Amino acid sequence: METDASPMNLCQVRCIENVWIPMPDGARLAARVWMPDDAEQHPVPALLEYIPYRKRDTTRLRDETLHPFFASHGYASIRVDIRGHGDSDGLSWDEYAKQEQDDGVEIIAWLAKQPWCNGKVGMFGNSWGGFSSLQVAARQPPALKAIITHCSTDDRYTDGDHWMGGCIEETFFTWGASATLIGARPPDPAIVGESWRETWLKRLNGLDFHVGNWLTHQRRDAFWKHASVSEDYSQIKCAVYAVGGWADHFNSTIARMLARLECPRKGLIGPWNHAYPHLTALGPSMDWLSEALRWWDYWLKGISTGIMDEPMYRVWMQHEATMRGMREIPGRWVAEDIWPSPRIQPLKYHLTGEGLDTRGGMPSIRQLKPLQTVGTTAPARYYRSAGMDISLPTDQRVDDARSMTFDSAPLAENVEILGAPVVTLDLSVDKPVAFLAVRLNEVDPEGLSRRVSFTMLNLTHRDGHEFPEPLEPGKRIRIRIPLHDCAHRFTAGNRIRLAVSTTYWPAFWPSPEPVILTLHTEASEIELPVRPVSPADAELKPFGPHFVPETSGRTTVIAGQPESKVYEWDVAGEKLTIRSNGDSGRWKLNATGTEMSETWNEVTEILDNDPTSAKIEIRMVDTFSRDEWDVRVEAALRLSLTKDDFLVTGDIQAFDHDEQVFAKKWTRTVPRQLL
């Protein structure tokens, strides 16, 4: 098949729908390959994307916005299904298993030996694929010369989909249910043949319940250290381009990797959500493919593209914090030659009885009584492109009014920050386990409050995540909390606000008991990483205009419904119930005729006076059909709490032509460990 990948097409491309890559143990991994027509006569570098999300259908159209473009510019571009997923052999493992990395090393060695490859390989990916790129790079396969890691992290505990500051994220459960469902999907009969059903049943029987496993590892133990490249940054020798977005939950890891990696490296952060820059729902976007091509041409072809002569760290300086309803984020591109940058200096505000003041103020004591529903203005931390209208933060005033807040005077001039704001608090609590949510907001003269940055901290983790210690009720402690990295301009005339609470629901799960927080202002402060405006920013090489290649397309069979989130307040019962639903409809892939659909619903609830009342129920359904092939997989998860335990159940069901062929249920009671 020939593909005209872009208006800048350099060579004719052929696509091979499936290639089997053999592993040493006899398993075969399924790959879709794009390459120049004459690659066997004129070998080219290879680019690898390695993820579990089904190359044949689920990511087919997304893949076609990437791989044909690179192939048309002189690369063999390969999209491989991880073992136990899609059409690949084997069983599904938990995320980032050692076997997955072993296979990645073998894939790269296999690619380098192919007659159409010149022996040089690059690797890239978004989210799981970004993780894989870092993890495989740390194994130092000889042929791997460079990677681009998008929306990923160097530390699976501190910046994954599971924990923040030792607190459980809501994505712990939504992603956990989804990960189990992904592992339950069948291979495609058109690729694997008549054995597809047998392979599917083996895959189903081998499934484990990821959420139950994750809950048994509540501290940063060996489970989370595995595949966290932060354990030894020096293991990565190849060049690294780390890319992300300010509306992505992995954005802080990019600055950290720039500071700690020893290899050649660059960083780029736009206003984007959890997606490749050319596919983001938040703009301004850019011609990401040409930028990536400059990276590959430099490291894999030795072409002087100038990319390594440019500043190490380039970011979108936001002039307004992202809020629900926005699609274009006002701002401009800025850059620093090195990171950390010596140009950035701290601006300290002291907490006082009157608010925030650079000069300090009279000592005061503030106290906050608990409400479990603080957090409804920012109900999620993971922003998918499809969920912008229900998940992004809104006006923070509702949560500000039920938090402890400190405001500055109106700013006399603009203040721009780049990096991690740091908050120091002198406090005490009345329980041995307590959480803190800390938000940095900007408030305009009309009172609109926008969230600029935030973080969570389980105070039993105040000295580290490996060995938490209970608090002594009533004892004063002084803690230092870095917020998430940001690039933001506070506008003259507006106020800077610090907001503190002990809850942040539903994005984070509550502590075992309601907590009363006492804060002593005289030893509390916030430091803002102020970046002076640089004339060099105006000289930055501009990115090209947004460009997305055409794909083979899909046809709507049954229209879907927009994602929805409904809040139900029972005022008399002090109960909040949140109902979230999504229905993709049913569509057909034009290239293969495969029809697919996805539906999900989630119900969370909590009583404002009882953290142990928190519950979540999730149900997800996927279908695949074509001709005589008609399958459905369903996943469900339910979680409730006591003061001492997590009570979690999950189940998977699989259907062939509406006949149930598999069902499995897990029920676990997991003790809470200072959580």
XYZ file of C-alpha atoms in Angstrom:
675
model
C 0.000 0.000 0.000
C 1.343 3.426 -0.939
C 0.638 6.372 1.315
C 1.020 10.031 0.409
C 1.855 11.044 3.969
C 2.087 14.819 3.702
C 2.436 17.767 1.340
C 6.197 17.519 2.022
C 6.407 13.934 0.776
C 9.977 12.953 -0.116
C 9.573 9.324 -1.105
C 6.940 6.712 -1.770
C 5.928 4.662 1.234
C 4.663 1.127 1.575
C 2.811 -0.155 4.605
C 3.037 -3.768 5.765
C -0.075 -4.523 7.810
C 1.590 -7.126 10.013
C 5.127 -8.335 10.565
C 6.007 -10.910 13.199
C 9.028 -10.100 15.347
C 10.380 -13.283 17.018
C 11.429 -13.292 20.670
C 14.048 -15.683 22.140
C 11.384 -17.703 23.998
C 9.432 -18.370 20.798
C 6.761 -15.706 21.250
C 5.969 -13.428 18.316
C 5.217 -9.736 18.648
C 2.957 -8.123 16.074
C 4.145 -4.991 14.247
C 2.788 -2.666 11.605
C 5.564 -1.240 9.438
C 5.867 1.763 7.145
C 9.029 2.231 5.076
C 10.300 3.845 1.871
C 9.721 1.677 -1.183
C 13.441 1.367 -1.826
C 14.555 0.734 1.769
C 15.953 -2.720 0.927
C 18.198 -1.116 -1.712
C 18.962 1.948 0.405
C 18.690 1.024 4.120
C 17.316 3.674 6.471
C 17.166 4.273 10.245
C 14.262 2.697 12.119
C 11.836 4.398 14.529
C 9.976 2.315 17.123
C 6.741 2.959 19.009
C 5.980 0.156 21.505
C 2.637 0.172 23.375
C -0.237 -2.170 24.373
C -3.048 -0.350 22.580
C -3.784 -2.524 19.500
C -2.145 -1.329 16.304
C -4.777 -3.089 14.204
C -7.728 -0.988 15.367
C -7.694 1.048 18.618
C -4.772 3.338 17.677
C -4.830 2.700 13.942
C -5.868 6.190 12.880
C -3.653 7.916 15.452
C -0.711 5.812 14.255
C -1.350 6.993 10.706
C -0.768 10.607 11.758
C 2.798 9.678 12.780
C 4.427 6.702 11.127
C 3.719 7.329 7.413
C 5.103 10.853 7.774
C 8.417 9.599 9.146
C 8.587 6.867 6.498
C 8.007 9.435 3.751
C 11.074 11.286 5.038
C 13.408 8.326 4.878
C 12.728 6.176 7.943
C 11.304 2.743 8.626
C 8.637 3.452 11.240
C 7.400 0.523 13.297
C 4.421 0.245 15.658
C 4.616 -2.856 17.904
C 1.981 -4.334 20.232
C 3.405 -5.245 23.645
C 3.320 -8.948 24.527
C -0.156 -10.148 25.515
C -1.903 -7.202 23.811
C -3.346 -6.627 20.379
C -2.134 -9.346 18.033
C 1.069 -10.198 19.904
C 1.557 -13.584 21.539
C 1.795 -14.160 25.278
C -0.036 -13.028 28.368
C -0.797 -9.531 29.615
C 1.490 -8.351 32.419
C 1.162 -5.488 34.850
C 2.462 -2.201 33.467
C 6.201 -1.875 32.743
C 7.113 -5.476 33.592
C 10.710 -6.598 33.151
C 9.592 -8.919 30.351
C 8.244 -5.886 28.494
C 11.645 -4.186 28.670
C 13.475 -7.391 27.728
C 11.264 -7.625 24.656
C 11.946 -3.976 23.832
C 15.687 -4.624 23.787
C 15.140 -7.651 21.512
C 12.910 -5.649 19.145
C 15.593 -3.009 18.705
C 18.246 -5.655 18.022
C 15.923 -7.286 15.457
C 15.213 -3.971 13.732
C 18.908 -3.126 13.472
C 19.566 -6.414 11.646
C 16.869 -6.062 8.997
C 18.032 -5.534 5.406
C 16.005 -2.306 5.183
C 17.604 -0.813 8.327
C 21.036 0.816 8.437
C 21.557 -0.301 12.057
C 20.451 2.924 13.762
C 17.237 3.021 15.792
C 15.199 5.740 17.528
C 12.286 5.174 19.911
C 9.329 7.369 20.811
C 5.914 7.287 22.418
C 3.252 9.150 24.335
C 2.232 8.088 27.864
C 2.938 4.315 28.064
C 5.122 4.634 24.973
C 7.013 7.496 26.613
C 7.600 5.345 29.697
C 8.766 2.470 27.488
C 11.198 4.719 25.637
C 12.890 5.804 28.861
C 12.914 2.315 30.352
C 14.345 0.647 27.259
C 16.897 3.443 26.856
C 18.116 2.695 30.389
C 18.917 -0.852 29.195
C 21.361 0.669 26.657
C 20.629 -1.409 23.546
C 23.594 -0.615 21.248
C 21.511 0.342 18.217
C 19.328 2.861 20.115
C 20.741 6.324 19.438
C 17.969 8.694 20.569
C 14.444 8.800 21.996
C 11.522 11.227 22.254
C 9.489 10.665 25.399
C 6.076 12.365 25.536
C 3.922 12.753 28.665
C 5.860 10.259 30.775
C 7.799 10.182 34.022
C 11.104 9.180 35.506
C 9.509 8.097 38.825
C 6.512 5.750 38.862
C 5.576 6.538 42.459
C 5.871 10.301 42.680
C 4.554 11.113 39.195
C 2.587 8.188 37.803
C -1.144 7.582 37.480
C -1.401 6.301 41.040
C 0.020 8.585 43.739
C 0.807 12.209 44.438
C 2.679 13.046 47.612
C 1.677 9.710 49.115
C -2.050 10.329 48.399
C -4.158 8.126 46.126
C -5.310 9.699 42.884
C -8.715 9.032 41.402
C -6.909 7.828 38.258
C -5.545 4.965 40.367
C -8.964 3.352 39.936
C -10.116 4.621 36.545
C -6.801 3.693 34.949
C -6.708 0.422 36.901
C -10.087 -0.658 35.554
C -9.083 0.429 32.059
C -5.738 -1.403 32.213
C -7.473 -4.665 33.104
C -9.963 -4.145 30.262
C -7.147 -3.466 27.783
C -5.540 -6.768 28.747
C -8.833 -8.587 28.114
C -9.238 -7.541 24.473
C -8.914 -10.318 21.862
C -6.483 -10.576 18.967
C -7.825 -10.018 15.451
C -8.668 -13.221 13.487
C -7.496 -11.549 10.272
C -3.974 -11.440 11.717
C -3.648 -14.473 13.998
C -6.016 -16.834 12.154
C -8.350 -19.456 13.578
C -6.399 -19.692 16.830
C -7.599 -16.237 17.863
C -10.250 -17.554 20.256
C -7.889 -19.981 21.980
C -5.325 -17.195 22.336
C -7.995 -14.897 23.738
C -9.139 -17.387 26.383
C -5.541 -17.989 27.504
C -5.081 -14.247 27.747
C -8.257 -13.875 29.813
C -7.327 -16.669 32.194
C -3.939 -15.082 32.763
C -5.330 -11.677 33.743
C -4.565 -10.206 37.144
C -6.380 -7.409 38.950
C -3.942 -4.507 38.751
C -5.697 -2.252 41.269
C -5.605 -4.903 43.985
C -1.895 -5.401 43.370
C -1.108 -1.667 43.351
C -2.948 -1.127 46.641
C -0.623 -3.533 48.431
C 2.289 -1.188 47.592
C 1.344 2.036 49.376
C 4.878 3.313 49.826
C 7.712 3.885 47.397
C 8.991 0.325 47.603
C 10.781 -1.948 45.125
C 7.572 -2.364 43.113
C 7.523 1.338 42.170
C 11.283 1.724 41.974
C 11.310 -0.902 39.250
C 11.214 0.849 35.862
C 11.705 4.280 37.497
C 14.741 5.629 35.674
C 15.231 8.139 38.496
C 16.871 5.287 40.405
C 19.942 5.783 38.195
C 19.782 8.522 35.573
C 23.292 7.653 34.398
C 21.958 4.448 32.843
C 20.505 6.491 29.973
C 23.287 7.253 27.492
C 21.377 8.049 24.286
C 19.952 11.491 23.480
C 16.583 12.341 25.087
C 13.928 14.822 23.955
C 11.329 15.136 26.747
C 8.009 16.647 25.665
C 4.811 17.443 27.562
C 2.060 19.921 28.301
C 1.085 22.176 31.201
C -2.330 20.475 31.229
C -0.720 17.038 31.511
C -0.161 15.397 34.886
C 3.468 14.459 34.056
C 4.707 17.987 33.312
C 7.003 18.341 36.354
C 9.138 15.404 35.291
C 10.577 17.192 32.264
C 12.471 19.831 34.238
C 13.655 17.142 36.651
C 15.039 15.010 33.832
C 16.773 17.984 32.229
C 18.459 18.717 35.554
C 19.526 15.154 36.343
C 20.153 13.286 33.095
C 23.770 13.273 31.947
C 23.102 12.494 28.277
C 22.389 15.026 25.487
C 18.865 16.307 26.160
C 16.173 18.834 25.370
C 12.800 19.703 26.893
C 9.616 21.160 25.419
C 6.364 21.999 27.238
C 3.377 23.548 25.489
C -0.084 24.409 26.813
C -1.155 20.903 25.821
C -3.000 18.054 27.505
C -2.050 14.343 27.575
C -1.419 13.878 23.838
C 1.118 14.305 21.066
C 1.502 18.044 20.344
C -0.101 17.798 16.892
C -3.124 15.941 18.326
C -3.724 18.022 21.451
C -7.116 19.499 22.341
C -5.462 22.631 23.783
C -3.608 25.138 21.655
C -1.769 26.757 20.250
C -0.535 23.600 18.605
C 2.349 23.323 16.164
C 3.879 21.289 13.368
C 5.219 18.720 15.805
C 6.103 16.165 13.120
C 8.643 18.474 11.482
C 10.178 19.273 14.878
C 10.505 15.556 15.621
C 12.007 15.035 12.161
C 14.686 17.613 12.939
C 15.584 15.553 16.036
C 15.717 12.249 14.175
C 17.655 13.694 11.232
C 20.289 15.058 13.595
C 20.758 11.962 15.742
C 20.087 9.171 13.218
C 21.263 10.704 9.933
C 23.901 13.177 11.105
C 22.198 16.114 9.372
C 22.946 19.563 10.823
C 19.379 20.620 11.568
C 20.440 23.104 14.256
C 18.210 21.513 16.872
C 21.022 21.044 19.392
C 22.213 24.622 18.931
C 18.928 25.904 20.323
C 18.071 26.378 24.035
C 17.790 23.254 26.155
C 14.375 24.082 27.618
C 11.522 25.725 25.724
C 8.098 26.316 27.275
C 4.818 28.106 26.671
C 4.637 30.994 29.146
C 0.929 31.086 29.952
C -0.633 34.520 30.311
C -3.810 32.941 31.668
C -4.149 29.700 33.608
C -6.059 26.982 31.769
C -9.751 26.768 32.601
C -12.667 24.713 31.365
C -14.056 26.068 28.112
C -10.685 27.298 26.835
C -9.134 25.810 23.694
C -6.398 28.368 23.004
C -4.227 29.376 25.953
C -2.872 32.955 25.721
C 0.894 33.218 26.067
C 4.197 33.080 24.222
C 7.203 30.788 23.778
C 10.191 31.381 26.081
C 13.397 29.422 26.561
C 16.353 28.820 28.852
C 19.761 27.733 27.574
C 20.327 25.401 30.521
C 18.215 23.958 33.315
C 18.161 24.735 36.172
C 18.590 28.303 34.964
C 20.726 30.727 37.002
C 18.452 33.515 35.712
C 15.551 32.356 37.877
C 15.473 33.792 41.386
C 13.019 33.209 44.269
C 10.480 35.826 45.277
C 9.358 35.187 48.857
C 5.931 35.972 50.235
C 5.313 35.520 53.953
C 1.968 34.261 55.204
C 0.396 36.743 57.595
C -2.895 37.265 59.331
C -3.824 39.639 56.497
C -2.657 37.476 53.569
C 0.639 37.340 51.628
C 3.281 39.999 52.120
C 6.888 40.235 50.946
C 7.819 42.037 54.185
C 6.252 39.662 56.702
C 3.621 40.524 59.281
C 2.325 39.965 62.766
C 2.150 36.335 63.959
C -1.261 34.736 63.737
C -2.906 31.355 64.088
C -5.446 30.122 61.556
C -7.584 26.994 61.891
C -9.522 25.040 59.255
C -12.242 22.517 59.999
C -12.695 19.699 57.480
C -15.132 19.414 54.592
C -14.676 16.334 52.416
C -15.992 17.898 49.201
C -13.339 20.591 48.746
C -11.963 19.983 45.247
C -15.043 20.054 43.030
C -13.616 22.953 40.986
C -10.903 20.613 39.656
C -12.400 17.112 39.622
C -9.604 15.393 37.693
C -5.868 15.526 37.111
C -5.702 13.456 33.922
C -6.919 15.457 30.930
C -7.744 13.383 27.885
C -8.548 15.205 24.652
C -12.141 13.962 24.808
C -12.723 15.116 28.382
C -11.767 18.794 28.320
C -15.292 20.059 28.906
C -15.857 18.096 32.109
C -12.412 17.769 33.670
C -10.397 20.971 33.419
C -10.397 23.320 36.442
C -13.117 25.942 36.770
C -13.348 29.131 38.837
C -11.729 28.222 42.166
C -13.926 30.448 44.336
C -16.161 27.614 45.561
C -13.148 25.708 46.918
C -11.326 28.856 48.012
C -14.257 29.776 50.246
C -13.958 26.458 52.086
C -10.153 26.508 52.331
C -7.618 28.544 54.274
C -6.580 31.332 51.857
C -3.894 34.038 51.807
C -3.956 36.832 49.218
C -1.302 39.326 48.143
C -2.005 42.965 47.478
C -2.825 43.779 43.835
C 0.376 43.427 41.816
C 2.018 46.660 40.695
C 3.534 44.941 37.663
C 3.484 41.624 35.877
C 5.306 38.754 37.601
C 6.406 35.765 35.504
C 7.393 32.447 37.034
C 8.984 29.315 35.593
C 9.619 26.236 37.699
C 8.217 24.838 40.937
C 6.770 27.249 43.529
C 7.738 26.086 47.033
C 5.492 26.419 50.075
C 6.737 26.166 53.671
C 4.084 25.719 56.364
C 4.306 25.679 60.167
C 1.319 23.591 61.238
C -0.244 21.001 63.467
C -3.139 18.573 63.001
C -5.362 16.670 65.393
C -5.002 13.195 63.835
C -2.059 10.824 63.246
C -2.821 10.686 59.490
C -3.564 13.885 57.583
C -3.352 15.175 54.019
C -2.707 18.630 52.606
C -3.887 20.111 49.312
C -2.020 23.307 48.419
C -3.079 25.496 45.492
C -1.528 28.580 43.909
C -4.197 30.750 42.260
C -4.463 34.075 40.469
C -7.444 36.283 41.362
C -8.622 39.110 39.110
C -10.332 42.326 40.344
C -13.786 40.767 39.784
C -12.867 37.833 42.044
C -12.372 35.128 39.368
C -9.849 32.641 40.765
C -7.758 30.542 38.372
C -5.586 27.631 39.495
C -1.966 28.091 38.438
C -0.366 25.124 40.247
C -1.024 22.748 43.128
C 0.127 19.604 44.895
C -0.924 17.030 47.481
C 1.019 15.696 50.466
C 0.269 12.905 52.894
C 1.868 14.426 56.005
C 3.005 11.009 57.223
C 5.287 11.133 54.121
C 6.757 14.493 55.131
C 10.280 13.045 55.376
C 10.054 10.747 52.361
C 7.854 8.179 50.640
C 9.668 5.001 51.681
C 9.294 5.178 55.460
C 6.260 7.261 56.487
C 5.729 8.104 60.146
C 2.469 8.938 61.939
C 1.941 12.464 63.198
C 1.725 13.401 66.853
C -1.648 15.154 67.201
C -1.210 18.770 68.265
C 2.555 18.853 67.687
C 3.841 21.671 65.474
C 5.879 20.653 62.436
C 7.409 22.690 59.628
C 7.137 21.199 56.147
C 8.425 22.244 52.746
C 6.192 21.406 49.754
C 7.215 21.996 46.118
C 4.163 22.562 43.911
C 4.022 21.324 40.347
C 6.166 23.103 37.779
C 4.456 25.846 35.829
C 5.145 28.765 33.493
C 2.774 31.601 34.258
C 2.446 35.364 34.100
C 0.611 36.972 37.015
C -0.926 40.117 35.542
C -0.551 43.549 37.110
C -3.654 44.439 39.111
C -4.408 40.822 39.991
C -3.697 39.096 43.303
C -1.685 35.977 44.106
C -3.602 33.534 46.309
C -2.395 30.546 48.310
C -5.163 28.112 49.294
C -4.722 25.229 51.754
C -7.135 22.414 52.631
C -6.988 18.914 54.073
C -9.128 17.382 51.314
C -9.281 17.548 47.493
C -12.141 15.352 46.336
C -12.767 13.601 43.943
C -9.320 13.877 42.337
C -7.725 12.454 45.536
C -9.000 9.969 48.097
C -9.511 11.130 51.690
C -7.636 10.452 54.920
C -9.083 7.917 57.405
C -10.579 10.585 59.700
C -11.675 14.230 59.425
C -8.711 16.493 60.204
C -8.591 19.929 61.830
C -5.623 21.939 60.551
C -3.908 24.669 62.624
C -1.475 26.949 60.768
C 1.062 29.330 62.326
C 1.752 32.109 59.836
C 4.967 33.565 61.284
C 7.069 30.626 60.032
C 5.098 29.981 56.808
C 5.945 31.285 53.340
C 5.814 30.709 49.603
C 8.705 31.179 47.184
C 7.895 31.897 43.539
C 10.538 31.079 40.873
C 10.613 34.433 39.087
C 11.945 34.468 35.530
C 13.065 37.854 34.169
C 11.726 38.625 30.692
C 14.433 37.895 28.091
C 14.802 39.751 24.765
C 16.133 36.473 23.332
C 12.637 34.987 23.510
C 11.594 37.101 20.530
C 14.424 35.563 18.489
C 13.399 31.929 19.004
C 13.037 29.888 15.842
C 9.278 29.681 15.189
C 7.537 26.341 14.970
C 5.691 25.563 11.774
C 1.895 25.766 11.509
C -0.230 22.984 12.957
C -0.311 19.996 10.605
C -2.016 16.591 10.912
C -1.629 14.089 8.052
C -4.721 12.497 6.599
C -5.589 8.967 7.682
C -7.502 6.062 6.180
C -10.524 7.338 8.124
C -13.578 5.931 9.816
C -17.324 5.991 9.261
C -19.890 6.611 11.987
C -22.384 3.746 12.335
C -24.185 5.002 15.437
C -23.537 8.499 16.756
C -22.113 8.748 20.259
C -22.901 11.098 23.113
C -20.632 13.796 24.590
C -19.022 12.898 27.886
C -21.010 14.202 30.820
C -20.455 14.820 34.528
C -23.443 15.532 36.783
C -23.131 16.693 40.412
C -25.955 15.765 42.775
C -25.946 17.536 46.151
C -28.080 16.078 48.924
C -28.045 19.153 51.138
C -29.937 17.572 54.031
C -27.739 14.467 53.993
C -24.525 16.435 53.274
C -23.803 14.012 50.443
C -22.210 14.630 47.038
C -22.703 12.148 44.197
C -20.906 12.611 40.867
C -22.104 10.678 37.824
C -19.788 10.567 34.801
C -20.675 8.912 31.497
C -19.159 8.449 28.076
C -20.413 6.802 24.880
C -18.247 6.834 21.774
C -21.025 5.538 19.576
C -20.160 2.888 17.016
C -17.783 3.489 14.143
C -16.195 1.483 11.333
C -12.567 1.657 10.282
C -12.609 2.254 6.545
C -9.400 0.297 5.893
C -10.389 -2.953 7.636
C -14.162 -2.829 8.067
C -13.811 -3.410 11.822
C -16.582 -1.831 13.883
C -15.867 -0.687 17.442
C -17.577 1.019 20.356
C -16.613 2.154 23.864
C -18.854 3.096 26.783
C -18.074 3.862 30.396
C -19.794 5.175 33.466
C -18.509 6.131 36.880
C -20.296 7.013 40.109
C -18.434 8.528 43.051
C -19.958 9.675 46.322
C -18.961 11.020 49.698
C -20.515 12.569 52.809
C -19.109 15.969 53.721
C -18.583 14.908 57.341
C -17.249 11.359 56.841
C -14.203 10.437 54.735
C -14.919 6.712 55.128
C -18.154 7.200 53.173
C -16.173 7.632 49.942
C -17.104 5.154 47.223
C -16.483 4.676 43.519
C -18.062 2.353 40.975
C -16.734 2.090 37.424
C -18.010 0.106 34.458
C -16.384 -0.031 31.000
C -17.437 -1.899 27.845
C -15.543 -2.402 24.535
C -16.867 -4.120 21.413
C -15.185 -5.302 18.213
C -16.924 -6.837 15.202
C -16.374 -7.600 11.521
C -18.169 -10.158 9.384
C -18.610 -13.224 11.652
C -16.337 -11.855 14.387
C -18.337 -10.202 17.189
C -16.840 -9.849 20.671
C -17.392 -7.754 23.782
C -15.368 -7.255 26.968
C -16.657 -5.621 30.148
C -14.767 -4.470 33.227
C -16.138 -3.243 36.562
C -14.514 -1.945 39.726
C -15.981 -0.998 43.103
C -14.132 0.571 46.014
C -15.273 1.508 49.506
C -13.425 2.384 52.708
C -13.277 1.888 56.397
C -10.948 3.712 58.735
C -8.549 0.761 58.539
C -9.083 -0.912 55.142
C -9.704 -0.533 51.420
C -12.469 -2.843 50.220
C -12.116 -3.398 46.501
C -13.750 -5.730 43.995
C -13.303 -6.046 40.279
C -14.562 -8.270 37.536
C -14.044 -9.036 33.866
C -16.563 -10.607 31.526
C -16.017 -11.598 27.895
C -18.652 -12.392 25.271
C -18.537 -13.989 21.833
C -21.746 -13.203 19.909
C -23.433 -12.294 23.241
C -22.524 -15.684 24.726
C -20.455 -15.312 27.881
C -17.196 -17.212 27.393
C -15.311 -15.950 30.432
C -15.935 -14.325 33.806
C -13.573 -13.604 36.654
C -14.046 -11.703 39.899
C -11.549 -10.409 42.428
C -12.365 -9.330 45.990
C -9.671 -7.911 48.236
C -9.444 -6.224 51.613
C -6.217 -4.234 51.824
C -5.103 -2.635 55.121
C -4.454 1.115 54.992
C -0.852 1.944 55.857
C -0.905 5.529 57.162
C -3.143 6.323 54.208
